[in-house]
mmCIF file of C-alpha atoms in Angstrom:
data_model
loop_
_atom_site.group_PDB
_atom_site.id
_atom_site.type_symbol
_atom_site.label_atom_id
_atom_site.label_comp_id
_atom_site.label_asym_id
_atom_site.label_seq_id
_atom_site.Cartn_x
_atom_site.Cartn_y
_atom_site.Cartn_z
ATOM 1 C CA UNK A 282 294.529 79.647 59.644
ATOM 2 C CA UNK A 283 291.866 77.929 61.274
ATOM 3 C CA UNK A 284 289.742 74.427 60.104
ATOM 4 C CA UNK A 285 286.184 75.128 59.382
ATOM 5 C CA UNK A 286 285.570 72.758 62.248
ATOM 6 C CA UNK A 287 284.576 72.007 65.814
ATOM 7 C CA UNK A 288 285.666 68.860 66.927
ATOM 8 C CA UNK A 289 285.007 66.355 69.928
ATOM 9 C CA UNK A 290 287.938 64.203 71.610
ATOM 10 C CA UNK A 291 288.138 61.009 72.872
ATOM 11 C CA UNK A 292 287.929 60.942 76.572
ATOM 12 C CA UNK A 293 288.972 63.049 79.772
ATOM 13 C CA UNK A 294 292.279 63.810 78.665
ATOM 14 C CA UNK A 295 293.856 64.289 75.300
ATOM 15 C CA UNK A 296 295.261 61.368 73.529
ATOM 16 C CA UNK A 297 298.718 61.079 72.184
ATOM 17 C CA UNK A 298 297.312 61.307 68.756
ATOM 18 C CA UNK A 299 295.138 64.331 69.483
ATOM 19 C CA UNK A 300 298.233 66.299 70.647
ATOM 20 C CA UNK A 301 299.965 65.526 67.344
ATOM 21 C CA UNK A 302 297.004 66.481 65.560
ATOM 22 C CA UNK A 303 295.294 69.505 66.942
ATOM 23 C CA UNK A 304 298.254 72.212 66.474
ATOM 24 C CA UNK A 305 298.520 71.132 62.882
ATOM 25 C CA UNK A 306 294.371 71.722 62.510
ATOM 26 C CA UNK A 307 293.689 74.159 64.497
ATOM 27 C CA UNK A 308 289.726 73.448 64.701
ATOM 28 C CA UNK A 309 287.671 76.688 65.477
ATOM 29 C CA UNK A 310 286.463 74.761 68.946
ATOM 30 C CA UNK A 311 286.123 71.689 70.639
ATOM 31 C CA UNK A 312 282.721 70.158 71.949
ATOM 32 C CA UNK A 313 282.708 68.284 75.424
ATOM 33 C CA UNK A 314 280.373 65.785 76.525
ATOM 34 C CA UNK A 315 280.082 62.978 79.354
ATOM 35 C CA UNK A 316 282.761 61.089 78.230
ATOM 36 C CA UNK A 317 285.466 63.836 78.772
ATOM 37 C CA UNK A 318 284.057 64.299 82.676
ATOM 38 C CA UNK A 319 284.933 63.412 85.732
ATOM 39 C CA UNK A 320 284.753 66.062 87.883
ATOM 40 C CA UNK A 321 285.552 69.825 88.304
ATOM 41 C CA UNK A 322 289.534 69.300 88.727
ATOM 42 C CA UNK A 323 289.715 67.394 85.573
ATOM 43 C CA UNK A 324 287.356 69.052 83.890
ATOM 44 C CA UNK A 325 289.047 72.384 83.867
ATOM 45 C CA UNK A 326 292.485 70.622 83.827
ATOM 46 C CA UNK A 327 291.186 69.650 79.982
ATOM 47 C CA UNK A 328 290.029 72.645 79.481
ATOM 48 C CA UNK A 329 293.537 74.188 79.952
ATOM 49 C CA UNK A 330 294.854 71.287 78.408
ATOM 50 C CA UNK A 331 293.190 71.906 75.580
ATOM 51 C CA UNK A 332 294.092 75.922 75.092
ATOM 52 C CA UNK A 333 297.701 75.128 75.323
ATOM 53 C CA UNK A 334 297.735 72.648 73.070
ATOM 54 C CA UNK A 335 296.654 74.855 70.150
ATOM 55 C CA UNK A 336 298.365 77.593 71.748
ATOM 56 C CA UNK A 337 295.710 80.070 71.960
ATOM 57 C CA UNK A 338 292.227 80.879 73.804
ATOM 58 C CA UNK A 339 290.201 78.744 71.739
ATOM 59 C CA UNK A 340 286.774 78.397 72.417
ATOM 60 C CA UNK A 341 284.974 75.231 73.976
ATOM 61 C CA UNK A 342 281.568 73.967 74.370
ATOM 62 C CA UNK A 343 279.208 71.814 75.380
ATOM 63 C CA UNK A 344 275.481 70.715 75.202
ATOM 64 C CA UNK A 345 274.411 71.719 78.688
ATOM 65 C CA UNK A 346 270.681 73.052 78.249
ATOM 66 C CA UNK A 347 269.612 71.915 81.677
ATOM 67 C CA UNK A 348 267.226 68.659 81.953
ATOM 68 C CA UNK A 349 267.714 65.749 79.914
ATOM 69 C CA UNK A 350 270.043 67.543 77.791
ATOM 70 C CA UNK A 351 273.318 68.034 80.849
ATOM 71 C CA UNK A 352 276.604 66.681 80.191
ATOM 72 C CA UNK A 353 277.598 68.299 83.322
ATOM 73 C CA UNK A 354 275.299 66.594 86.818
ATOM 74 C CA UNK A 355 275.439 65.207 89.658
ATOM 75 C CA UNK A 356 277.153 64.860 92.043
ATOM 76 C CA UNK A 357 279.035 67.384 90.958
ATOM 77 C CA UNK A 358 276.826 70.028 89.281
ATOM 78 C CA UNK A 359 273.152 70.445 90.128
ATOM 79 C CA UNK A 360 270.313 69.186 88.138
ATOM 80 C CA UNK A 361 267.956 71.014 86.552
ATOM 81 C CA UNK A 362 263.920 70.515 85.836
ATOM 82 C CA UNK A 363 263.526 70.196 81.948
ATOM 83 C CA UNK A 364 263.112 73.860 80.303
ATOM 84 C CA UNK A 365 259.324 73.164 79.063
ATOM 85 C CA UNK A 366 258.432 71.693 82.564
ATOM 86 C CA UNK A 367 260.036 74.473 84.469
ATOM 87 C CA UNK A 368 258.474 77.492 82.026
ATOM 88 C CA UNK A 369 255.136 75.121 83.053
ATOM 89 C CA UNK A 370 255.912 75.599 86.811
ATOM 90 C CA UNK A 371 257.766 78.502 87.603
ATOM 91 C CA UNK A 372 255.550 81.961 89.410
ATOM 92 C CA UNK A 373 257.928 84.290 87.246
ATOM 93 C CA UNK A 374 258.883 81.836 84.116
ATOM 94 C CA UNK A 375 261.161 84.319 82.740
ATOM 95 C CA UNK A 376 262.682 85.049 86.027
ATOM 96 C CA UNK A 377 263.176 81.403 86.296
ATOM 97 C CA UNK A 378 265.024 81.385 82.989
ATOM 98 C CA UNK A 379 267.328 83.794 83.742
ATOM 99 C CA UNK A 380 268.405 82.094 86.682
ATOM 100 C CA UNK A 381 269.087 78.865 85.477
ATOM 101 C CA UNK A 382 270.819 80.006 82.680
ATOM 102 C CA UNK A 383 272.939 82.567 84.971
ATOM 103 C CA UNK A 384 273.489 79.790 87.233
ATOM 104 C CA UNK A 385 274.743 77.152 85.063
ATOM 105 C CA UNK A 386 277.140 80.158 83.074
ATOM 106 C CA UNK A 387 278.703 80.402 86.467
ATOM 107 C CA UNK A 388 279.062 76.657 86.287
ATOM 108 C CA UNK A 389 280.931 76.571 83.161
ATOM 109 C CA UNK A 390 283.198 79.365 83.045
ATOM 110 C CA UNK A 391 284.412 78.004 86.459
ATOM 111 C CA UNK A 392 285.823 75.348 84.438
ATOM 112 C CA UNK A 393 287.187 76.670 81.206
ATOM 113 C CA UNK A 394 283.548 76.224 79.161
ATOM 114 C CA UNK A 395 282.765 79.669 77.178
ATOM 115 C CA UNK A 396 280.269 78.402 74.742
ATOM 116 C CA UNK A 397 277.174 76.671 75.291
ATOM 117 C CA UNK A 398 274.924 75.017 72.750
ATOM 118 C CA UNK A 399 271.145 76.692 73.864
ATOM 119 C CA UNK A 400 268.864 78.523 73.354
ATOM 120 C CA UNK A 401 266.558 76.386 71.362
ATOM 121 C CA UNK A 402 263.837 78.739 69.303
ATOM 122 C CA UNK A 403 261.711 75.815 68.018
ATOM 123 C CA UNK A 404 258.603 75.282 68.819
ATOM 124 C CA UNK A 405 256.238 73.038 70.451
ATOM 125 C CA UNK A 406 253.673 71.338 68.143
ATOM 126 C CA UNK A 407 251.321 68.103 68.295
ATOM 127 C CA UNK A 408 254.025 66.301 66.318
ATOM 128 C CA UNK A 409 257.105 67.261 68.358
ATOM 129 C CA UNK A 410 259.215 64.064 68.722
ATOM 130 C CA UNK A 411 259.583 63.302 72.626
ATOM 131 C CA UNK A 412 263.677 63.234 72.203
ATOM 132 C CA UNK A 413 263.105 67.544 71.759
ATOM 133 C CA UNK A 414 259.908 68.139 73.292
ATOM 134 C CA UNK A 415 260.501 69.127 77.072
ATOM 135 C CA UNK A 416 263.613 70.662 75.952
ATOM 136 C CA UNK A 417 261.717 73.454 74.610
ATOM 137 C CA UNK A 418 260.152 76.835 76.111
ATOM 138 C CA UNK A 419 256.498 76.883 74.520
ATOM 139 C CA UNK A 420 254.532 77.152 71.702
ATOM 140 C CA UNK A 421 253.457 80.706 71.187
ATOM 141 C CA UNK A 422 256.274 82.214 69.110
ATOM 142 C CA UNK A 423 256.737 85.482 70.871
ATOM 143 C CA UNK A 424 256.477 83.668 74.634
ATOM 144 C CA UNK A 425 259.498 81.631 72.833
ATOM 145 C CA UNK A 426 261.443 84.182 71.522
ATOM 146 C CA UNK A 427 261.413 85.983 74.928
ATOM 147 C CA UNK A 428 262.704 83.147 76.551
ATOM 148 C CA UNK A 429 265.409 82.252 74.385
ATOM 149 C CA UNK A 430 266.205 85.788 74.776
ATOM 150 C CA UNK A 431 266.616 86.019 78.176
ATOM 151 C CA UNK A 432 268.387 82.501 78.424
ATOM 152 C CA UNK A 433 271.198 84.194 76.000
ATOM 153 C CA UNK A 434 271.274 87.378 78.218
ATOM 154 C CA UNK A 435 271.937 84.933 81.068
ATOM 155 C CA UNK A 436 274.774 83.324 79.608
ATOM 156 C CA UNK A 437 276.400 86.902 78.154
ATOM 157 C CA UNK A 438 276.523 88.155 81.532
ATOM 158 C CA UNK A 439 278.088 84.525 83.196
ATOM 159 C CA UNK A 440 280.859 84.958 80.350
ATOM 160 C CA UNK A 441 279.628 82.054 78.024
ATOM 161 C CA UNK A 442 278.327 82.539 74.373
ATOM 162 C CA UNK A 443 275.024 81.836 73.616
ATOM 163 C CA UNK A 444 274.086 79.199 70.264
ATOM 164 C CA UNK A 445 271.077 79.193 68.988
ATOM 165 C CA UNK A 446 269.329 75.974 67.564
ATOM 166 C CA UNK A 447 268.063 74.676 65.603
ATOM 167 C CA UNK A 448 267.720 77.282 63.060
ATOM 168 C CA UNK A 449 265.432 77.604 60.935
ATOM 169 C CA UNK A 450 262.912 75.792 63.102
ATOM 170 C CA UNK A 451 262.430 71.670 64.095
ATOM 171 C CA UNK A 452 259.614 71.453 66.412
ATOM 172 C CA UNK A 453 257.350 69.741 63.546
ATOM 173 C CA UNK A 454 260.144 66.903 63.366
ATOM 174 C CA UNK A 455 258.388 64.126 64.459
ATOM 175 C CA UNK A 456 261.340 61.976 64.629
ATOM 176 C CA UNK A 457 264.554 61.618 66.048
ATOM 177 C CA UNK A 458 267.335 63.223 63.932
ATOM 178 C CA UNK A 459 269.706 61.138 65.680
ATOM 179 C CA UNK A 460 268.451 58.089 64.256
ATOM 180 C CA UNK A 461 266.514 58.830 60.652
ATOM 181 C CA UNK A 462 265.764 62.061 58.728
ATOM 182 C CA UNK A 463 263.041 64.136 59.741
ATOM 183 C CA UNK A 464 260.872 65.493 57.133
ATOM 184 C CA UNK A 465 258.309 68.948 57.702
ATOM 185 C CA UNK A 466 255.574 69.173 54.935
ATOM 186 C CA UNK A 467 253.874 72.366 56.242
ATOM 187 C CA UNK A 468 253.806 74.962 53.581
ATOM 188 C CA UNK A 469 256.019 77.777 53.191
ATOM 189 C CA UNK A 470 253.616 79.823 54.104
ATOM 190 C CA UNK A 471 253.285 78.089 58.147
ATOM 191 C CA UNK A 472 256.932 78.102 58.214
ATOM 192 C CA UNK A 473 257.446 81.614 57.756
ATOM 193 C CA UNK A 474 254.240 82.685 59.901
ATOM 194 C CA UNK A 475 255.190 80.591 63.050
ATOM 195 C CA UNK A 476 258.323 78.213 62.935
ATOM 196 C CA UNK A 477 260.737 80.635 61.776
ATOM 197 C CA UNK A 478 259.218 83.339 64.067
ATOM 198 C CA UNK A 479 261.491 83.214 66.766
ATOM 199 C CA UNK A 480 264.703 83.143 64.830
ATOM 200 C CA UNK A 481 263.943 86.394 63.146
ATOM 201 C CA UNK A 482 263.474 87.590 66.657
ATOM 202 C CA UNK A 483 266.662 86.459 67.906
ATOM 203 C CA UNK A 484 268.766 86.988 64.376
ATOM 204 C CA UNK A 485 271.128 88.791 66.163
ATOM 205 C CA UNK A 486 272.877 86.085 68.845
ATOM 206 C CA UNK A 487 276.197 85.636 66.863
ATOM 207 C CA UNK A 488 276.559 81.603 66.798
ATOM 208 C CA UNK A 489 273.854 79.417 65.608
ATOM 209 C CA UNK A 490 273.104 75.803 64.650
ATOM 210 C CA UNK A 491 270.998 74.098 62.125
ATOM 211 C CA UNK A 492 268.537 71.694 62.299
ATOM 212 C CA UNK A 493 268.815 68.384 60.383
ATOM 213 C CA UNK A 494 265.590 68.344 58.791
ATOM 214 C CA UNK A 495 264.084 68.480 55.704
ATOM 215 C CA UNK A 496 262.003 71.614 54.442
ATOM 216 C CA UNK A 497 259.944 70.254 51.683
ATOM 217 C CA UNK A 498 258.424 73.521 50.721
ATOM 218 C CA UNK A 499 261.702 74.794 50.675
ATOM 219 C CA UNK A 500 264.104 72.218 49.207
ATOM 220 C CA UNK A 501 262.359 68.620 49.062
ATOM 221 C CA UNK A 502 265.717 66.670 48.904
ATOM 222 C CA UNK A 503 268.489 68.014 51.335
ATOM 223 C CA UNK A 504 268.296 68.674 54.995
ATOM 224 C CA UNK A 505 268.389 72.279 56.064
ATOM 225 C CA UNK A 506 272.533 71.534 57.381
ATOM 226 C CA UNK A 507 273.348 70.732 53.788
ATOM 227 C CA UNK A 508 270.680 72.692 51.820
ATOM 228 C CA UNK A 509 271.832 75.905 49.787
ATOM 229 C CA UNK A 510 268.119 76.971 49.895
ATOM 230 C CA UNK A 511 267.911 76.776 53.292
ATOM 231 C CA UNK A 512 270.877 78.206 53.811
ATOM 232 C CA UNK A 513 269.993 80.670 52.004
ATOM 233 C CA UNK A 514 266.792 81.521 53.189
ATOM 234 C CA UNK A 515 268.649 81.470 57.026
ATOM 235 C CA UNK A 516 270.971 84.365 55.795
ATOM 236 C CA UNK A 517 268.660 86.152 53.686
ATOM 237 C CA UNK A 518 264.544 86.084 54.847
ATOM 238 C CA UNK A 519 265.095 85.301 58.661
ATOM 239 C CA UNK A 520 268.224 87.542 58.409
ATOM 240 C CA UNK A 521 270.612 85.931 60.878
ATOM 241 C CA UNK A 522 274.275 86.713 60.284
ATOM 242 C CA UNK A 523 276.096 85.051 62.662
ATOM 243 C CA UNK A 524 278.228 82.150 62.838
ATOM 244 C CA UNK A 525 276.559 79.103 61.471
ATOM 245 C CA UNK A 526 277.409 75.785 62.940
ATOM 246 C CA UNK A 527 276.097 72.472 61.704
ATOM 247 C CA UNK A 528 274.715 70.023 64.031
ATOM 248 C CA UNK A 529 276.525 67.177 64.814
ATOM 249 C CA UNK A 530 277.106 65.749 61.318
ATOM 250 C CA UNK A 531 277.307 61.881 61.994
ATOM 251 C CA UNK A 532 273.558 62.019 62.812
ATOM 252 C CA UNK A 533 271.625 59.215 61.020
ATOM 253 C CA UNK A 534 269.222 62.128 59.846
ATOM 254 C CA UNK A 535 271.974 62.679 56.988
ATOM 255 C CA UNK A 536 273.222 60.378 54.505
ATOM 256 C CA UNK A 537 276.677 59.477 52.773
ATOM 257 C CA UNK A 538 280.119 59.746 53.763
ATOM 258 C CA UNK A 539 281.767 61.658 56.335
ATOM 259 C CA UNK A 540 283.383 63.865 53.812
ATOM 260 C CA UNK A 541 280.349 63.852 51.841
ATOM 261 C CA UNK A 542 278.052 65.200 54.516
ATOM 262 C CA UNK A 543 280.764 68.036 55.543
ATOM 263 C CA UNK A 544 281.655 68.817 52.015
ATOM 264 C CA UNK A 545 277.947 69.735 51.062
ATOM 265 C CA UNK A 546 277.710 71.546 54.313
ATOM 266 C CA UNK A 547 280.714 74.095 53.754
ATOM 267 C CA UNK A 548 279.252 74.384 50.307
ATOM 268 C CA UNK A 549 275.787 74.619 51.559
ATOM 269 C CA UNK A 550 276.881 77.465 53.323
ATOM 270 C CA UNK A 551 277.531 76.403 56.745
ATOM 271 C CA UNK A 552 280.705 78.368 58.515
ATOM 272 C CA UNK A 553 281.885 75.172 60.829
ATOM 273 C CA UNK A 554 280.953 71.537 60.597
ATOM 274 C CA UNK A 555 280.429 70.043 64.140
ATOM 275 C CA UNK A 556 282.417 66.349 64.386
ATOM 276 C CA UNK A 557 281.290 65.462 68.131
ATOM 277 C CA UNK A 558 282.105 61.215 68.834
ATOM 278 C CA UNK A 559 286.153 61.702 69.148
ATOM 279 C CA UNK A 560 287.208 59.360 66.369
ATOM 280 C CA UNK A 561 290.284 60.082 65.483
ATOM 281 C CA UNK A 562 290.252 58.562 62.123
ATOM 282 C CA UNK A 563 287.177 60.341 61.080
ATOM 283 C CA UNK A 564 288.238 63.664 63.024
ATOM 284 C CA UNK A 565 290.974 63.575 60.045
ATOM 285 C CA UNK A 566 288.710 62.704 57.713
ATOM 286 C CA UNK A 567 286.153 65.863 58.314
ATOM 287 C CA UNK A 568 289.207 68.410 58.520
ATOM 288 C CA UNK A 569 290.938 67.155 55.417
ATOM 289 C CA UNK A 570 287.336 67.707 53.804
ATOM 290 C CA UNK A 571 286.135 70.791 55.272
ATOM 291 C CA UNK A 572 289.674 72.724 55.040
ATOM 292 C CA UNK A 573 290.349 75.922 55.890
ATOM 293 C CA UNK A 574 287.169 78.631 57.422
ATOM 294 C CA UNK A 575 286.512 81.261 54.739
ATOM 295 C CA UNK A 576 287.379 85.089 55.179
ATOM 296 C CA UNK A 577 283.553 85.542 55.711
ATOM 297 C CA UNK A 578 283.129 82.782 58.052
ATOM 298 C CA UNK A 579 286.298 83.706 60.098
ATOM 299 C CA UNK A 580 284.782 87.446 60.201
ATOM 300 C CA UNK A 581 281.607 85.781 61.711
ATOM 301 C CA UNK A 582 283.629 83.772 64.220
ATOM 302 C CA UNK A 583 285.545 87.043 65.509
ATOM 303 C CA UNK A 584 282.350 88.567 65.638
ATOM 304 C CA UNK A 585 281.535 86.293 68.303
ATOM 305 C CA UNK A 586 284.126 85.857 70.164
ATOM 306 C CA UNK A 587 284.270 89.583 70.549
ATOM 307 C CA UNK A 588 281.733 88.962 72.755
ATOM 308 C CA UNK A 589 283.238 87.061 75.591
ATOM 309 C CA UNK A 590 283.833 88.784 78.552
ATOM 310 C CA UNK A 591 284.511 88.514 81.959
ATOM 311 C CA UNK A 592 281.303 87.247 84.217
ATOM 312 C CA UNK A 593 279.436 89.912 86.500
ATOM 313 C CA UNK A 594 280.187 88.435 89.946
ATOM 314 C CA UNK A 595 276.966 86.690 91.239
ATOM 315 C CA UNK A 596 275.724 85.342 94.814
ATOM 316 C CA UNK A 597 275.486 81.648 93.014
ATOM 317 C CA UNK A 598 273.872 80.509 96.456
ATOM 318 C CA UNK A 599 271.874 83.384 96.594
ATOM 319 C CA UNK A 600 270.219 82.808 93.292
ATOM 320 C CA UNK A 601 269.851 79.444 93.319
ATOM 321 C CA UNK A 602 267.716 79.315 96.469
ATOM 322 C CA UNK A 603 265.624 81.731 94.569
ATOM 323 C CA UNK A 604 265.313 79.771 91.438
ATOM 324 C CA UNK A 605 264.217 77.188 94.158
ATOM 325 C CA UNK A 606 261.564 78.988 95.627
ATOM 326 C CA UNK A 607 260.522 80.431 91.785
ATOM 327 C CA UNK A 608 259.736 76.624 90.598
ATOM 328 C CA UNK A 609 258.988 74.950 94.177
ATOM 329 C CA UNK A 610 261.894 72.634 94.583
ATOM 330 C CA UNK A 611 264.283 72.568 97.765
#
């Protein structure tokens, strides 16, 4: 059986703790960021480290959109132009996409990464909080949608799975998630005619996350991540089946415990609840809540990982020189 959980861990190589603990669990995945990264060696040394420790092929990921968002730079990855800069600047922008995407698939599979947390479907408004706004592809739903599309392709063919955030839409945020709750008062009406646009479009990548922000016109007291309504209105009206991840759930946009905020997630109707800072004390405290995935949430998960492949060999040199030229940088 596997926890209805992906987890982070504490640094660039498993704890003593963490080997005790993760066999027993048996999270879904793990989630890497700066801390666990040093460089390439190490990086897919934890990788491995990580597989045989649980004893099976278990899928990682990261946050590695390109831009602000890279847990994975220099010196020893390349940087990338933020997304909403680059579809500003680029002579082919979905060209452009496509090889950034491809390029930094190649990147992670090279070191034991399958999973990576982007596309992002939302869109750009007036209000868009700075912390998401160049992360983002446009503001014209379909140009959006196309995009994301292609940035999912990308990844498919490099051997890394596609998530799509932040479902069902948090461009009108106007704040920081990370920090406070964000609140969206368009009607239900706007929502469904623009902001939740590009997730019907793309209903069919097979892992998604949700946005911690609250949909008055669709439940005026919970954030989407713990919101039955919203939940339900994912599933049902914007039709997406796949798995559904929470963000990271010790954001400051949700309130209460730990095991409060996972507990009304599972029963929201999330699949997995994401547990990304590596403390170990509340990395018990989220499994022990969240227990055990549910038959339809493991059938979602094997529908995704059904998906991982091999990558198509690429020319990374090749490509990159013409994502170069494509944008103007060299």
């Amino acid at each position: 059986m596997t926890a209805a959980a992906i987890l982070g861990i504490a640094g660039p190589e498993l704890t003593a703790d963490e080997r005790g603990f993760l066999p027993v669990v048996q999270p879904w995945g793990f989630i890497l960021f700066g801390r666990n990264i040093v460089d390439r060696e190490q990086l897919s040394a934890l990788t491995a480290s990580l597989r045989h420790t649980v004893g099976r092929d278990v899928p990682i990921l990261i946050d590695q959109e390109g831009g602000r968002v890279e847990r994975m730079g220099p010196p020893h990855w390349p940087h990338y132009l933020p997304a909403l800069d680059q579809m500003a600047v680029a002579r082919d922008p979905l060209r452009a996409q496509w090889l950034r995407n491809r390029l930094i698939a190649h990147d992670l599979h090279a070191v034991g990464i399958d999973v990576n947390c982007a596309p992002l479907g939302d869109l750009v408004e007036q209000e868009t909080h700075p912390i998401l706004l160049n992360r983002l592809y446009g503001g014209v739903p379909k140009e959006v949608a196309d995009a994301a599309r292609v940035a999912a392709a990308a990844m498919l063919e490099g051997g890394v799975l596609p998530v799509l955030k932040h479902i069902p839409g948090y461009g009108r945020a106007h704040v920081d998630s990370h920090l406070e709750p964000a609140r969206v008062t368009a009607s239900a009406e706007a929502l469904r005619a623009r902001d939740f646009a590009p997730f019907r479009a793309l209903r069919d990548i097979r892992i998604g996350m949700t946005a911690h922000a609250i949909y008055e016109a669709i439940d005026p007291d919970a954030p989407a991540t713990l919101s039955a309504p919203v939940i339900g209105l994912i599933r049902e009206e914007i039709g997406f089946d796949g798995l559904l991840m929470t963000d990271d759930i010790g954001m400051e946009a949700l309130s209460g415990t730990l095991e409060s905020r996972a507990a009304k997630a599972i029963a929201a109707g999330c699949d997995l609840v994401l547990h990304s800072n590596g403390n170990f004390e509340e990395m018990v405290r989220v499994t022990e809540t969240v227990g055990q995935m549910s038959a339809e949430a493991e059938r979602r998960g094997d529908a995704a990982l059904a998906q991982r492949r091999p990558p198509e060999p690429i020319d990374a040199v090749q490509l990159r020189a013409e994502l170069e030229a494509l944008t103007g940088r060299g």
